[in-house]
Short mmCIF file of C-alpha atoms and ligand atoms in Angstrom, two decimals:
data_model
loop_
_atom_site.label_atom_id
_atom_site.label_comp_id
_atom_site.label_asym_id
_atom_site.label_seq_id
_atom_site.Cartn_x
_atom_site.Cartn_y
_atom_site.Cartn_z
CA MET A 209 153.50 155.15 -73.20
CA SER A 210 157.20 155.88 -72.86
CA ASP A 211 159.55 154.68 -70.17
CA ASP A 212 161.72 157.75 -70.80
CA ILE A 213 161.59 160.35 -68.10
CA LEU A 214 160.18 163.56 -69.51
CA PHE A 215 161.36 166.42 -67.33
CA TYR A 216 159.77 169.89 -67.43
CA HIS A 217 162.42 172.32 -66.35
CA ASN A 218 163.55 175.91 -66.03
CA PRO A 219 167.08 176.38 -64.66
CA GLN A 220 165.96 179.39 -62.61
CA SER A 221 163.46 177.43 -60.55
CA ARG A 222 163.01 174.60 -58.07
CA SER A 223 163.30 172.15 -60.94
CA ALA A 224 167.07 172.65 -60.62
CA MET A 225 166.75 170.41 -57.52
CA VAL A 226 165.25 167.64 -59.62
CA ARG A 227 167.81 168.03 -62.37
CA ALA A 228 170.52 167.58 -59.72
CA ALA A 229 168.73 164.43 -58.52
CA LEU A 230 168.36 163.04 -62.05
CA GLU A 231 172.08 163.55 -62.66
CA GLU A 232 173.01 162.06 -59.32
CA PHE A 233 170.83 159.01 -60.08
CA GLY A 234 172.55 158.81 -63.46
CA LEU A 235 169.20 158.43 -65.23
CA PRO A 236 168.60 159.37 -68.86
CA TYR A 237 165.88 161.98 -69.28
CA ARG A 238 164.39 164.28 -71.90
CA THR A 239 164.15 167.93 -70.95
CA GLU A 240 161.37 170.28 -71.95
CA ILE A 241 162.25 173.85 -71.01
CA LEU A 242 159.35 176.09 -70.01
CA ASP A 243 159.99 179.81 -70.36
CA PHE A 244 158.09 181.64 -67.60
CA THR A 245 158.57 184.98 -69.37
CA GLN A 246 156.58 183.61 -72.31
CA GLY A 247 153.94 182.08 -70.02
CA GLU A 248 154.73 178.62 -71.37
CA ASN A 249 153.92 177.00 -68.02
CA ARG A 250 150.41 178.46 -68.14
CA ARG A 251 149.54 177.19 -71.60
CA GLU A 252 147.02 174.39 -71.94
CA GLN A 253 149.62 172.05 -73.38
CA PHE A 254 151.29 172.07 -69.96
CA THR A 255 148.37 172.75 -67.58
CA LYS A 256 146.66 169.61 -68.83
CA ILE A 257 149.71 167.80 -67.38
CA ASN A 258 150.07 169.90 -64.23
CA PRO A 259 146.99 172.08 -63.59
CA MET A 260 149.09 174.17 -61.17
CA GLY A 261 151.27 175.31 -64.06
CA LYS A 262 154.33 174.60 -61.93
CA ILE A 263 157.64 172.90 -62.33
CA PRO A 264 159.34 170.60 -61.59
CA THR A 265 157.03 168.09 -63.23
CA ILE A 266 158.01 164.73 -64.66
CA VAL A 267 156.14 162.15 -66.72
CA HIS A 268 157.34 158.56 -66.42
CA ASN A 269 155.58 155.46 -67.72
CA GLY A 270 152.48 157.57 -68.28
CA THR A 271 152.38 158.85 -64.70
CA VAL A 272 152.69 162.54 -63.92
CA VAL A 273 154.64 163.35 -60.77
CA THR A 274 154.82 166.89 -59.39
CA GLU A 275 156.30 168.33 -56.16
CA SER A 276 160.07 168.28 -55.85
CA ALA A 277 160.11 166.00 -52.81
CA ALA A 278 157.64 163.55 -54.34
CA ILE A 279 159.59 163.41 -57.61
CA ILE A 280 162.88 162.70 -55.85
CA ALA A 281 161.29 160.06 -53.60
CA TYR A 282 159.48 158.55 -56.61
CA LEU A 283 162.71 158.21 -58.58
CA ALA A 284 164.45 156.56 -55.64
CA ASP A 285 161.67 153.96 -55.40
CA ALA A 286 161.27 153.51 -59.17
CA PHE A 287 164.99 152.80 -59.55
CA PRO A 288 165.85 150.80 -56.41
CA GLU A 289 169.08 149.57 -57.99
CA LYS A 290 170.46 153.10 -57.48
CA GLY A 291 170.38 152.46 -53.72
CA LEU A 292 169.09 155.90 -52.78
CA ALA A 293 166.08 154.86 -50.68
CA PRO A 294 165.97 152.46 -47.75
CA SER A 295 163.56 149.60 -48.43
CA PRO A 296 160.06 149.87 -46.90
CA THR A 297 161.04 147.34 -44.22
CA SER A 298 164.38 148.95 -43.34
CA PRO A 299 164.62 150.60 -39.92
CA ASP A 300 166.00 153.66 -41.75
CA ARG A 301 162.81 154.10 -43.78
CA GLY A 302 161.06 156.15 -41.10
CA THR A 303 163.95 158.58 -40.72
CA TYR A 304 164.21 158.88 -44.49
CA LEU A 305 160.52 159.69 -44.96
CA ARG A 306 160.48 161.93 -41.93
CA TRP A 307 163.07 164.37 -43.31
CA LEU A 308 161.69 164.35 -46.84
CA PHE A 309 158.28 165.35 -45.53
CA PHE A 310 159.69 167.71 -42.91
CA THR A 311 161.69 169.59 -45.53
CA ALA A 312 158.65 170.09 -47.78
CA GLY A 313 156.04 170.56 -45.07
CA CYS A 314 157.94 172.46 -42.36
CA PHE A 315 161.21 173.89 -43.68
CA GLU A 316 159.80 175.45 -46.87
CA PRO A 317 156.89 177.37 -45.31
CA ALA A 318 158.97 178.47 -42.29
CA PHE A 319 161.72 179.70 -44.63
CA PHE A 320 159.25 181.65 -46.78
CA ASP A 321 157.64 183.16 -43.65
CA VAL A 322 160.93 184.81 -42.73
CA MET A 323 161.88 185.74 -46.29
CA MET A 324 158.49 187.34 -46.95
CA LYS A 325 158.35 188.88 -43.48
CA ARG A 326 155.12 187.06 -42.64
CA PRO A 327 154.34 186.59 -38.95
CA PRO A 328 155.86 183.33 -37.66
CA ALA A 329 153.63 180.27 -37.52
CA GLU A 330 152.08 179.78 -34.11
CA LYS A 331 153.43 176.61 -32.64
CA ARG A 332 150.08 174.93 -32.25
CA ALA A 333 147.82 176.37 -34.90
CA LEU A 334 149.92 175.78 -38.00
CA GLY A 335 151.60 172.54 -38.83
CA TYR A 336 155.19 173.65 -39.20
CA GLY A 337 156.43 175.96 -36.41
CA SER A 338 158.93 178.79 -36.36
CA TYR A 339 162.00 179.12 -38.59
CA GLU A 340 164.25 178.88 -35.51
CA ASP A 341 162.63 175.64 -34.36
CA VAL A 342 162.81 174.16 -37.85
CA ILE A 343 166.52 175.02 -38.21
CA ASN A 344 167.21 173.61 -34.76
CA ALA A 345 165.50 170.33 -35.71
CA ILE A 346 167.56 170.11 -38.92
CA GLU A 347 170.79 170.72 -37.01
CA ILE A 348 169.91 167.85 -34.67
CA ALA A 349 169.06 165.62 -37.64
CA LEU A 350 172.44 166.38 -39.23
CA THR A 351 174.43 165.66 -36.10
CA PRO A 352 176.72 163.77 -36.30
CA GLY A 353 176.03 163.38 -40.05
CA PRO A 354 177.50 163.39 -42.58
CA TRP A 355 174.06 162.60 -44.07
CA ILE A 356 170.50 162.23 -42.80
CA LEU A 357 171.06 158.46 -42.59
CA ARG A 358 174.56 158.94 -41.10
CA ASP A 359 177.03 157.28 -43.50
CA THR A 360 174.43 156.48 -46.14
CA PHE A 361 173.68 159.14 -48.74
CA SER A 362 170.01 158.96 -49.78
CA ALA A 363 167.34 160.77 -51.75
CA ALA A 364 166.40 162.59 -48.52
CA ASP A 365 169.78 164.38 -48.84
CA LEU A 366 169.07 165.16 -52.48
CA TYR A 367 166.04 167.11 -51.35
CA LEU A 368 167.20 168.58 -48.03
CA GLY A 369 170.61 169.47 -49.50
CA ALA A 370 168.95 171.20 -52.45
CA GLU A 371 166.55 173.14 -50.22
CA LEU A 372 169.29 174.26 -47.85
CA SER A 373 171.49 175.31 -50.80
CA PHE A 374 168.60 177.30 -52.24
CA ALA A 375 167.80 178.88 -48.86
CA THR A 376 171.46 179.81 -48.30
CA ARG A 377 171.69 181.39 -51.76
CA PHE A 378 168.60 183.47 -51.06
CA GLY A 379 169.95 184.68 -47.70
CA GLY A 380 168.02 182.60 -45.17
CA PRO A 381 168.80 184.24 -41.79
CA GLY A 382 171.72 182.65 -39.97
CA LEU A 383 172.37 180.02 -42.63
CA ALA A 384 175.65 181.39 -44.01
CA GLU A 385 177.19 181.28 -40.51
CA ASN A 386 175.70 177.93 -39.53
CA ARG A 387 178.59 175.44 -39.64
CA ILE A 388 176.45 172.31 -39.46
CA ILE A 389 174.29 173.45 -42.36
CA GLN A 390 177.12 174.91 -44.45
CA ASP A 391 179.25 171.78 -44.14
CA TYR A 392 176.24 169.72 -45.23
CA VAL A 393 175.50 172.06 -48.16
CA ALA A 394 179.15 171.81 -49.26
CA ARG A 395 178.98 168.00 -49.14
CA TYR A 396 175.73 168.05 -51.15
CA GLN A 397 177.10 170.48 -53.75
CA SER A 398 180.23 168.43 -54.27
CA ARG A 399 178.31 165.30 -55.27
CA PRO A 400 179.29 164.74 -58.93
CA GLY A 401 175.74 164.70 -60.33
CA VAL A 402 174.72 167.75 -58.32
CA ALA A 403 177.80 169.66 -59.51
CA LYS A 404 177.17 168.64 -63.14
CA ALA A 405 173.53 169.76 -63.01
CA ALA A 406 174.51 173.11 -61.48
CA ALA A 407 177.16 173.69 -64.18
CA ASP A 408 174.74 172.74 -66.98
CA ASP A 409 172.03 175.01 -65.57
CA GLN A 410 174.48 177.89 -65.17
CA ALA A 411 175.58 177.45 -68.78
CA MET A 412 171.95 177.55 -69.94
CA ILE A 413 171.27 180.72 -67.91
CA ALA A 414 174.42 182.39 -69.30
CA GLN A 415 173.32 181.51 -72.83
CA TRP A 416 169.87 183.06 -72.24
CA GLN A 417 171.41 186.19 -70.76
CA LYS A 418 173.71 186.54 -73.75
CA ALA A 419 170.85 186.04 -76.17
CA ASN A 420 168.76 188.70 -74.38
CA ALA A 421 171.55 191.25 -73.78
CA PRO A 422 170.91 194.63 -75.42
CA ALA A 423 173.01 195.08 -78.57
CA SER A 424 175.97 197.39 -77.85
N1 GSH B 705 155.49 172.67 -54.25
C1 GSH B 705 156.18 172.68 -55.51
C2 GSH B 705 156.45 174.14 -55.88
C3 GSH B 705 156.81 174.29 -57.35
C4 GSH B 705 156.88 175.76 -57.72
O1 GSH B 705 156.32 176.65 -57.05
N2 GSH B 705 157.58 176.02 -58.84
C5 GSH B 705 157.68 177.37 -59.31
C6 GSH B 705 159.12 177.66 -59.74
S1 GSH B 705 160.23 177.61 -58.38
C7 GSH B 705 156.83 177.55 -60.55
O2 GSH B 705 156.71 176.65 -61.35
N3 GSH B 705 156.27 178.74 -60.71
C8 GSH B 705 155.56 179.10 -61.90
C9 GSH B 705 154.20 179.63 -61.63
O3 GSH B 705 153.62 179.38 -60.56
O4 GSH B 705 153.68 180.30 -62.53
C10 GSH B 705 157.49 171.89 -55.40
O5 GSH B 705 158.01 171.75 -54.30
O6 GSH B 705 157.97 171.39 -56.42
#
């Protein structure tokens, strides 16, 4: 059993959010790149670790953790000295957990409903509500900011900031003009670890593109 963090990654995927978190935590980790075009995430070697064949996935101390939000929350608890999660008895713990779960359970599906032109979730029947309601709730949570826990940056921001960056990049309706969200995204993206991870991932993507460019 190794206490290294083994990180399954592809820079063109949600695992970029976890790489940003790992860099922001300042944790050493080993990266295993999975090439979707080669079906590497669907090979038995990986599906015996994550039967969903999805990344991000980490293995730490023999435990497999999947789901971006769970991985980020796990790291914050596993490395409390990094100060990125309020303790279980802190009054901030509820707010912290609330927005981690809200981002995964409400923001993501509502965002994909609008992007994939699926009918909006009925308020009562499905657990997450409309895109407009979800965005409104996030705006309230980020006011006055600057972070979910006001002046304290936490792992909840590592996840919400990453999701809102991703959603802005993919053209989530109204996000580019939303001052509250854009100011928050800019603060998230200028965190040193987040910026380093983005630069490293961009460099890896550029290298792949160069390697696969048709010979001229
Ligand atoms: N619920 C997971 C979603 C992970 C996910 O869907 N990852 C995609 C990349 S963004 C993936 O691995 N897709 C490969 C596949 O399904 O074959 C999370 O939040 O981490």
